[in-house]
Amino acid sequence: MDLWQLLLTLALAGSSDAFSGSEDSSKEPKFTKCRSPERETFSCHWTDAVYHGSKNLGPIQLFYTRRNTQEWTQEWKECPDYVSAGENSCYFNSSFTSIWIPYCIKLTSNGGTVDEKCFSVDEIVQPDPPIALNWTLLNVSLTGIHADIQVRWEAPPNADIQKGWMVLEYELQYKEVNETKWKMMDPILSTSVPVYSLKVDKEYEVRVRSKQRNSGNYGEFSEVLYVTLPQMSQFTCEEDFYFPWLLIIIFGIFGLTVMLFVFLFSKQQRIKMLILPPVPVPKIKGIDPDLFKEGKLEEVNTILAIHDSYKPEFHSDDSWVEFIELDIDEPDEKTEGSDTDRLLSSDHEKSHSNLGVKDGDSGRTSCCEPDILETDFNANDIHEGTSEVAQPQRLKGEADLLCLDQKNQNNSPYHDACPATQQPSVIQAEKNKPQPLPTEGAESTHQAAHIQLSNPSSLANNDFYAQVSDITPAGSVVLSPGQKNKAGMSQCDMHPEMVSLCQENFLMDNAYFCEADAKKCIPVAPHVKVESHIQPSFNQEDIYITTESLTTAAGRPGTAEHVPGSEMPVPDYTSIHIVQSPQGLILNATALPLPDKEFLSSCGYVSTDQLNKIMP
Amino acid sequence: MNIKGSPWKGSLLLLLVSNLLLSHYIHNLSSEMFSEFDKRYTHGRGFITKAINSCHTSSLATPEDKEQAQQINQKDFLSLIVSILRSWNEPLYHLVTEVRGMQEAPEAILSKAVEIEEQTKRLLEGMELIVSQVHPETKENEIYPVWSGLSSLQMADEESRLSAYYNLLHCLRRDSHKIDNYLKLLKCRIIHNNNC
């Protein structure tokens, strides 16, 4: 029987389902929401049971329990009030409400639990909406377009703020009447807030909702407050004026780009220079930097000679370096160290030579200046200790005080420079060239000469013309062919090691030595002694020895004094170069035929006797 | 504000307000710490229903609703607050130690626990100061509930251990809220005369 009843019930239920159409089968009641508006009472709601066509299976009941002290009582009590909160609800008044105690409620139908839920009251607090919204005008903007208002309201009356039982925070929302999206403000704890920048000609809606601070959810919104701002001035913009920032930016960038391109590709150098000024490079007035590039030192030298502020070290560096380079056929010989040393040495000399060079007298054709000599001596002192055996010879021989225009003397013998105060530097320079090649004798001499002073004098000696070396006391001009080395007395004095150097003096191709040096070389070269004799008569006049003569004399140390008559390859003329004599130069290219040869044969210098013969 | 004959000098009122701010700060930290723990370890795993263990402070007769809070007298109220704070000294200390000793200690949770421990000590000092001033006759050695949940924090079983942490953090959030609420009630009662 029971089985049949059951089957019938099921059939009926199934048929009723079929008739009900889209509706589902029985819905069980479920809790929809539990809420406490003021943290003193709460109520729970559930969905009604839906049964299709059949009678209720039983009344729905709600049971609750709460944890007292340490344990769950597990004593389910029934809902105290099914009415006050409406249908399908259960209302718990303040006597049933405890705040920090968890509750569990369950819904039963016909004894069977259909739903269960656990919570504490703070979690379900949802305050009532604020009341008494109003607004006041704060100010209107100068343009009359915008205005600020202050909105005020009151807390929901059932929330006990006064005793501090509840602490509420509020959220205000507003929008224009015809808009759909609400603008939200940040939560605030006070009950009034300013709203800025409302448009005067528009109508606004304002609403507020509240929530317990730190727990629970927002309650319902308050009633909407309508805000209509009075129009203050007659002229209000009909349309909103939006500053066309975007347009301005776009056009600005476009314009700047156009200008930039115009300037960059413009052929107007002037404009280009204005926008992109060239980086200043060191420049000397009147001199084209290109000259320096190609090594046209001669021209530069000429120009620079005009300037008082000319500093020869520049040239000396260049010419010095150039000469060094020229002289070195084998790259092996060229080392940095030597260059550096030379530079260093030349620095000293430059500084010294500058002192001498800066002489207001521009009429000198000779590089040999007494001043320079003296300064050179100082320079020599510095470099004394660094000279090597071989080099001093050379330097000595090459201790011409070369004028700066030696630049064109890459291939030509050096001209006279002031005597070998430069020697030390030359020594330095040639430090790394222990074995100067004979063929390069002239060049190395050039180098030595190079290293030495940079005189602004533009006189350049070459084989084709003579440099006026000096003027004899008699008033004759002395020309010096080829490389001349003038050794001042004092200079010679400054080279004590020249004594030892003298041994190789004649071995060197380009060795020059002066009387004084020869003097020092007494123990080595007999001719030196002779020189010493000669010297006094010359009154500190220096004697030059040509390269050729030296070369020849190298093999004949003792011939210096004799002025042998051996033929020597000499340039077109012979002359005596007397230094340190401001009296002029002796030019006796043809006036000394015999003595010339004699001179030449004897290492290229003339003895006192010979000179006396020659000179009036 | 001040009732004649009341021991509440201005400085004590300021101290009360300051303590209230501190308690609010502690409650915020506790809420955040609980949320982070729940999100990271126990969310959706039904721990709330499993949390049958109540808090160790439940034995204290604390007001559980507004009426009870209105009825309790000021002295008892203050003593109660002090007891709750005292009872949390040890659990907070162990919480910090245990979290710090965790593998991959969650920095967010650890930093908050450290901060809560420190601020709770300060709050306790502040409240003890008020009590000593307002109710100097109060006995020093008030009994306070002892926490014995250390062993459960160190359980080997992860489920049990997580449940213990969940419970502890849940109780901390609750008690910090209680203290904050109580101090608010006291402030409105004492300073504003129930008219906050």
GROMACS .gro file of N, CA and C in nm, chain A residues 38-40 66-72 74 94-102 104 116-120 122-123 158-167 189 212-215, chain B residues 24 27-28 31 48-49 51-56 58-59 62-70 170 173-175 177-182 184-186 188-189 192-196:
model
  258
   38GLU      N    1   2.143   4.838   1.336
   38GLU     CA    2   2.198   4.927   1.439
   38GLU      C    3   2.284   4.852   1.540
   39ARG      N    4   2.312   4.728   1.511
   39ARG     CA    5   2.401   4.649   1.596
   39ARG      C    6   2.335   4.620   1.732
   40GLU      N    7   2.206   4.621   1.730
   40GLU     CA    8   2.135   4.588   1.855
   40GLU      C    9   2.031   4.482   1.830
   66ARG      N   10   2.384   2.986   1.986
   66ARG     CA   11   2.500   3.073   1.995
   66ARG      C   12   2.598   3.017   2.097
   67ARG      N   13   2.721   3.047   2.074
   67ARG     CA   14   2.826   2.988   2.156
   67ARG      C   15   2.838   3.070   2.284
   68ASN      N   16   2.811   3.002   2.388
   68ASN     CA   17   2.827   3.069   2.516
   68ASN      C   18   2.953   3.021   2.581
   69THR      N   19   3.020   3.109   2.634
   69THR     CA   20   3.147   3.080   2.703
   69THR      C   21   3.234   2.990   2.615
   70GLN      N   22   3.262   2.877   2.666
   70GLN     CA   23   3.366   2.799   2.600
   70GLN      C   24   3.313   2.699   2.499
   71GLU      N   25   3.191   2.672   2.500
   71GLU     CA   26   3.146   2.564   2.414
   71GLU      C   27   3.016   2.599   2.346
   72TRP      N   28   3.002   2.536   2.240
   72TRP     CA   29   2.874   2.541   2.174
   72TRP      C   30   2.772   2.468   2.262
   74GLN      N   31   2.496   2.379   2.155
   74GLN     CA   32   2.429   2.284   2.068
   74GLN      C   33   2.280   2.273   2.101
   94SER      N   34   1.688   4.295   2.087
   94SER     CA   35   1.816   4.325   2.152
   94SER      C   36   1.850   4.223   2.260
   95SER      N   37   1.748   4.165   2.319
   95SER     CA   38   1.781   4.069   2.424
   95SER      C   39   1.839   3.940   2.366
   96PHE      N   40   1.814   3.918   2.244
   96PHE     CA   41   1.867   3.797   2.181
   96PHE      C   42   1.995   3.824   2.101
   97THR      N   43   2.029   3.950   2.101
   97THR     CA   44   2.143   3.987   2.016
   97THR      C   45   2.267   4.008   2.101
   98SER      N   46   2.367   3.932   2.071
   98SER     CA   47   2.497   3.954   2.134
   98SER      C   48   2.599   3.981   2.024
   99ILE      N   49   2.686   4.068   2.057
   99ILE     CA   50   2.769   4.121   1.948
   99ILE      C   51   2.887   4.031   1.914
  100TRP      N   52   2.972   4.002   2.010
  100TRP     CA   53   3.094   3.930   1.976
  100TRP      C   54   3.082   3.780   1.989
  101ILE      N   55   2.958   3.734   1.990
  101ILE     CA   56   2.934   3.592   2.001
  101ILE      C   57   2.883   3.540   1.868
  102PRO      N   58   2.936   3.433   1.819
  102PRO     CA   59   2.891   3.381   1.691
  102PRO      C   60   2.756   3.310   1.705
  104CYS      N   61   2.469   3.055   1.496
  104CYS     CA   62   2.440   2.966   1.385
  104CYS      C   63   2.288   2.953   1.377
  116GLU      N   64   2.169   2.631   0.649
  116GLU     CA   65   2.235   2.663   0.774
  116GLU      C   66   2.336   2.774   0.750
  117LYS      N   67   2.353   2.851   0.852
  117LYS     CA   68   2.444   2.964   0.835
  117LYS      C   69   2.499   3.004   0.970
  118CYS      N   70   2.627   3.044   0.970
  118CYS     CA   71   2.690   3.090   1.093
  118CYS      C   72   2.749   3.227   1.071
  119PHE      N   73   2.745   3.310   1.171
  119PHE     CA   74   2.794   3.448   1.157
  119PHE      C   75   2.801   3.512   1.294
  120SER      N   76   2.865   3.628   1.297
  120SER     CA   77   2.856   3.713   1.415
  120SER      C   78   2.790   3.843   1.372
  122ASP      N   79   2.843   4.156   1.402
  122ASP     CA   80   2.916   4.265   1.336
  122ASP      C   81   2.926   4.244   1.185
  123GLU      N   82   2.929   4.119   1.146
  123GLU     CA   83   2.944   4.092   1.003
  123GLU      C   84   2.821   4.129   0.923
  158ASN      N   85   1.852   5.529   1.414
  158ASN     CA   86   1.864   5.415   1.502
  158ASN      C   87   2.008   5.376   1.532
  159ALA      N   88   2.103   5.441   1.470
  159ALA     CA   89   2.243   5.413   1.499
  159ALA      C   90   2.287   5.500   1.616
  160ASP      N   91   2.332   5.435   1.721
  160ASP     CA   92   2.366   5.509   1.841
  160ASP      C   93   2.508   5.563   1.829
  161ILE      N   94   2.512   5.682   1.775
  161ILE     CA   95   2.642   5.747   1.760
  161ILE      C   96   2.681   5.816   1.891
  162GLN      N   97   2.585   5.868   1.957
  162GLN     CA   98   2.612   5.952   2.073
  162GLN      C   99   2.685   5.877   2.183
  163LYS      N  100   2.648   5.753   2.202
  163LYS     CA  101   2.715   5.679   2.307
  163LYS      C  102   2.841   5.610   2.257
  164GLY      N  103   2.860   5.623   2.130
  164GLY     CA  104   2.980   5.562   2.075
  164GLY      C  105   2.965   5.415   2.045
  165TRP      N  106   2.837   5.368   2.041
  165TRP     CA  107   2.816   5.227   2.017
  165TRP      C  108   2.849   5.193   1.872
  166MET      N  109   2.818   5.288   1.784
  166MET     CA  110   2.847   5.266   1.643
  166MET      C  111   2.931   5.382   1.590
  167VAL      N  112   3.022   5.349   1.504
  167VAL     CA  113   3.100   5.450   1.433
  167VAL      C  114   3.074   5.428   1.284
  189LEU      N  115   3.410   6.026   0.758
  189LEU     CA  116   3.354   5.996   0.888
  189LEU      C  117   3.260   6.105   0.938
  212GLN      N  118   2.918   5.071   0.874
  212GLN     CA  119   2.992   5.072   0.999
  212GLN      C  120   3.139   5.065   0.965
  213ARG      N  121   3.212   5.142   1.040
  213ARG     CA  122   3.355   5.145   1.015
  213ARG      C  123   3.416   5.010   1.048
  214ASN      N  124   3.495   4.959   0.961
  214ASN     CA  125   3.573   4.836   0.978
  214ASN      C  126   3.494   4.708   0.968
  215SER      N  127   3.368   4.712   0.953
  215SER     CA  128   3.298   4.585   0.941
  215SER      C  129   3.165   4.609   0.873
  640HIS      N  130   4.226   5.150   1.796
  640HIS     CA  131   4.170   5.143   1.661
  640HIS      C  132   4.276   5.094   1.561
  643HIS      N  133   4.318   4.722   1.603
  643HIS     CA  134   4.208   4.646   1.543
  643HIS      C  135   4.219   4.642   1.391
  644ASN      N  136   4.258   4.754   1.331
  644ASN     CA  137   4.276   4.753   1.186
  644ASN      C  138   4.381   4.653   1.144
  647SER      N  139   4.245   4.299   1.176
  647SER     CA  140   4.153   4.265   1.068
  647SER      C  141   4.228   4.232   0.942
  664ILE      N  142   3.557   2.834   0.938
  664ILE     CA  143   3.479   2.906   1.037
  664ILE      C  144   3.382   2.811   1.106
  665THR      N  145   3.334   2.721   1.031
  665THR     CA  146   3.242   2.627   1.096
  665THR      C  147   3.317   2.527   1.182
  667ALA      N  148   3.568   2.607   1.351
  667ALA     CA  149   3.632   2.674   1.464
  667ALA      C  150   3.544   2.662   1.587
  668ILE      N  151   3.544   2.547   1.641
  668ILE     CA  152   3.460   2.528   1.759
  668ILE      C  153   3.531   2.575   1.885
  669ASN      N  154   3.659   2.590   1.873
  669ASN     CA  155   3.730   2.640   1.990
  669ASN      C  156   3.700   2.787   2.007
  670SER      N  157   3.665   2.826   2.124
  670SER     CA  158   3.637   2.966   2.146
  670SER      C  159   3.766   3.034   2.191
  671CYS      N  160   3.754   3.160   2.212
  671CYS     CA  161   3.873   3.237   2.250
  671CYS      C  162   3.901   3.220   2.399
  672HIS      N  163   4.027   3.236   2.431
  672HIS     CA  164   4.067   3.215   2.570
  672HIS      C  165   4.014   3.326   2.661
  674SER      N  166   3.710   3.431   2.651
  674SER     CA  167   3.565   3.421   2.664
  674SER      C  168   3.520   3.403   2.807
  675SER      N  169   3.611   3.359   2.889
  675SER     CA  170   3.574   3.340   3.029
  675SER      C  171   3.552   3.473   3.101
  678THR      N  172   3.264   3.993   2.984
  678THR     CA  173   3.267   4.119   2.910
  678THR      C  174   3.126   4.152   2.861
  679PRO      N  175   3.092   4.281   2.854
  679PRO     CA  176   2.960   4.318   2.798
  679PRO      C  177   2.949   4.272   2.655
  680GLU      N  178   2.838   4.211   2.623
  680GLU     CA  179   2.820   4.156   2.490
  680GLU      C  180   2.720   4.235   2.407
  681ASP      N  181   2.654   4.331   2.467
  681ASP     CA  182   2.568   4.418   2.388
  681ASP      C  183   2.568   4.557   2.448
  682LYS      N  184   2.494   4.643   2.387
  682LYS     CA  185   2.498   4.783   2.426
  682LYS      C  186   2.445   4.803   2.567
  683GLU      N  187   2.343   4.733   2.599
  683GLU     CA  188   2.286   4.754   2.733
  683GLU      C  189   2.384   4.712   2.840
  684GLN      N  190   2.443   4.600   2.820
  684GLN     CA  191   2.541   4.555   2.920
  684GLN      C  192   2.655   4.654   2.928
  685ALA      N  193   2.693   4.708   2.814
  685ALA     CA  194   2.801   4.806   2.813
  685ALA      C  195   2.758   4.932   2.887
  686GLN      N  196   2.631   4.967   2.877
  686GLN     CA  197   2.584   5.085   2.947
  686GLN      C  198   2.579   5.061   3.098
  786HIS      N  199   4.135   3.488   1.453
  786HIS     CA  200   3.994   3.527   1.462
  786HIS      C  201   3.966   3.588   1.599
  789ARG      N  202   4.121   3.936   1.629
  789ARG     CA  203   4.041   4.039   1.562
  789ARG      C  204   3.923   4.076   1.648
  790ARG      N  205   3.860   3.977   1.707
  790ARG     CA  206   3.741   4.002   1.787
  790ARG      C  207   3.775   4.082   1.911
  791ASP      N  208   3.877   4.040   1.982
  791ASP     CA  209   3.911   4.108   2.107
  791ASP      C  210   3.962   4.249   2.083
  793HIS      N  211   3.864   4.435   1.850
  793HIS     CA  212   3.743   4.513   1.823
  793HIS      C  213   3.670   4.545   1.952
  794LYS      N  214   3.665   4.451   2.042
  794LYS     CA  215   3.601   4.473   2.172
  794LYS      C  216   3.668   4.589   2.244
  795ILE      N  217   3.798   4.583   2.253
  795ILE     CA  218   3.870   4.687   2.326
  795ILE      C  219   3.846   4.823   2.260
  796ASP      N  220   3.849   4.824   2.128
  796ASP     CA  221   3.826   4.950   2.058
  796ASP      C  222   3.686   5.004   2.088
  797ASN      N  223   3.590   4.915   2.086
  797ASN     CA  224   3.453   4.955   2.113
  797ASN      C  225   3.437   5.004   2.257
  798TYR      N  226   3.497   4.933   2.350
  798TYR     CA  227   3.485   4.971   2.490
  798TYR      C  228   3.547   5.108   2.516
  800LYS      N  229   3.580   5.342   2.304
  800LYS     CA  230   3.494   5.442   2.241
  800LYS      C  231   3.377   5.475   2.331
  801LEU      N  232   3.319   5.372   2.385
  801LEU     CA  233   3.207   5.395   2.477
  801LEU      C  234   3.253   5.477   2.596
  802LEU      N  235   3.368   5.445   2.650
  802LEU     CA  236   3.420   5.519   2.765
  802LEU      C  237   3.447   5.664   2.729
  804CYS      N  238   3.306   5.845   2.494
  804CYS     CA  239   3.181   5.920   2.478
  804CYS      C  240   3.115   5.941   2.614
  805ARG      N  241   3.133   5.846   2.699
  805ARG     CA  242   3.068   5.859   2.830
  805ARG      C  243   3.139   5.962   2.916
  808HIS      N  244   3.239   6.320   2.650
  808HIS     CA  245   3.128   6.389   2.585
  808HIS      C  246   2.995   6.369   2.655
  809ASN      N  247   3.002   6.299   2.763
  809ASN     CA  248   2.880   6.277   2.840
  809ASN      C  249   2.771   6.215   2.754
  810ASN      N  250   2.809   6.109   2.690
  810ASN     CA  251   2.717   6.033   2.607
  810ASN      C  252   2.659   6.113   2.494
  811ASN      N  253   2.735   6.206   2.445
  811ASN     CA  254   2.687   6.284   2.332
  811ASN      C  255   2.799   6.307   2.232
  812CYS      N  256   2.850   6.196   2.182
  812CYS     CA  257   2.962   6.204   2.088
  812CYS      C  258   2.921   6.279   1.963
   0.00000   0.00000   0.00000
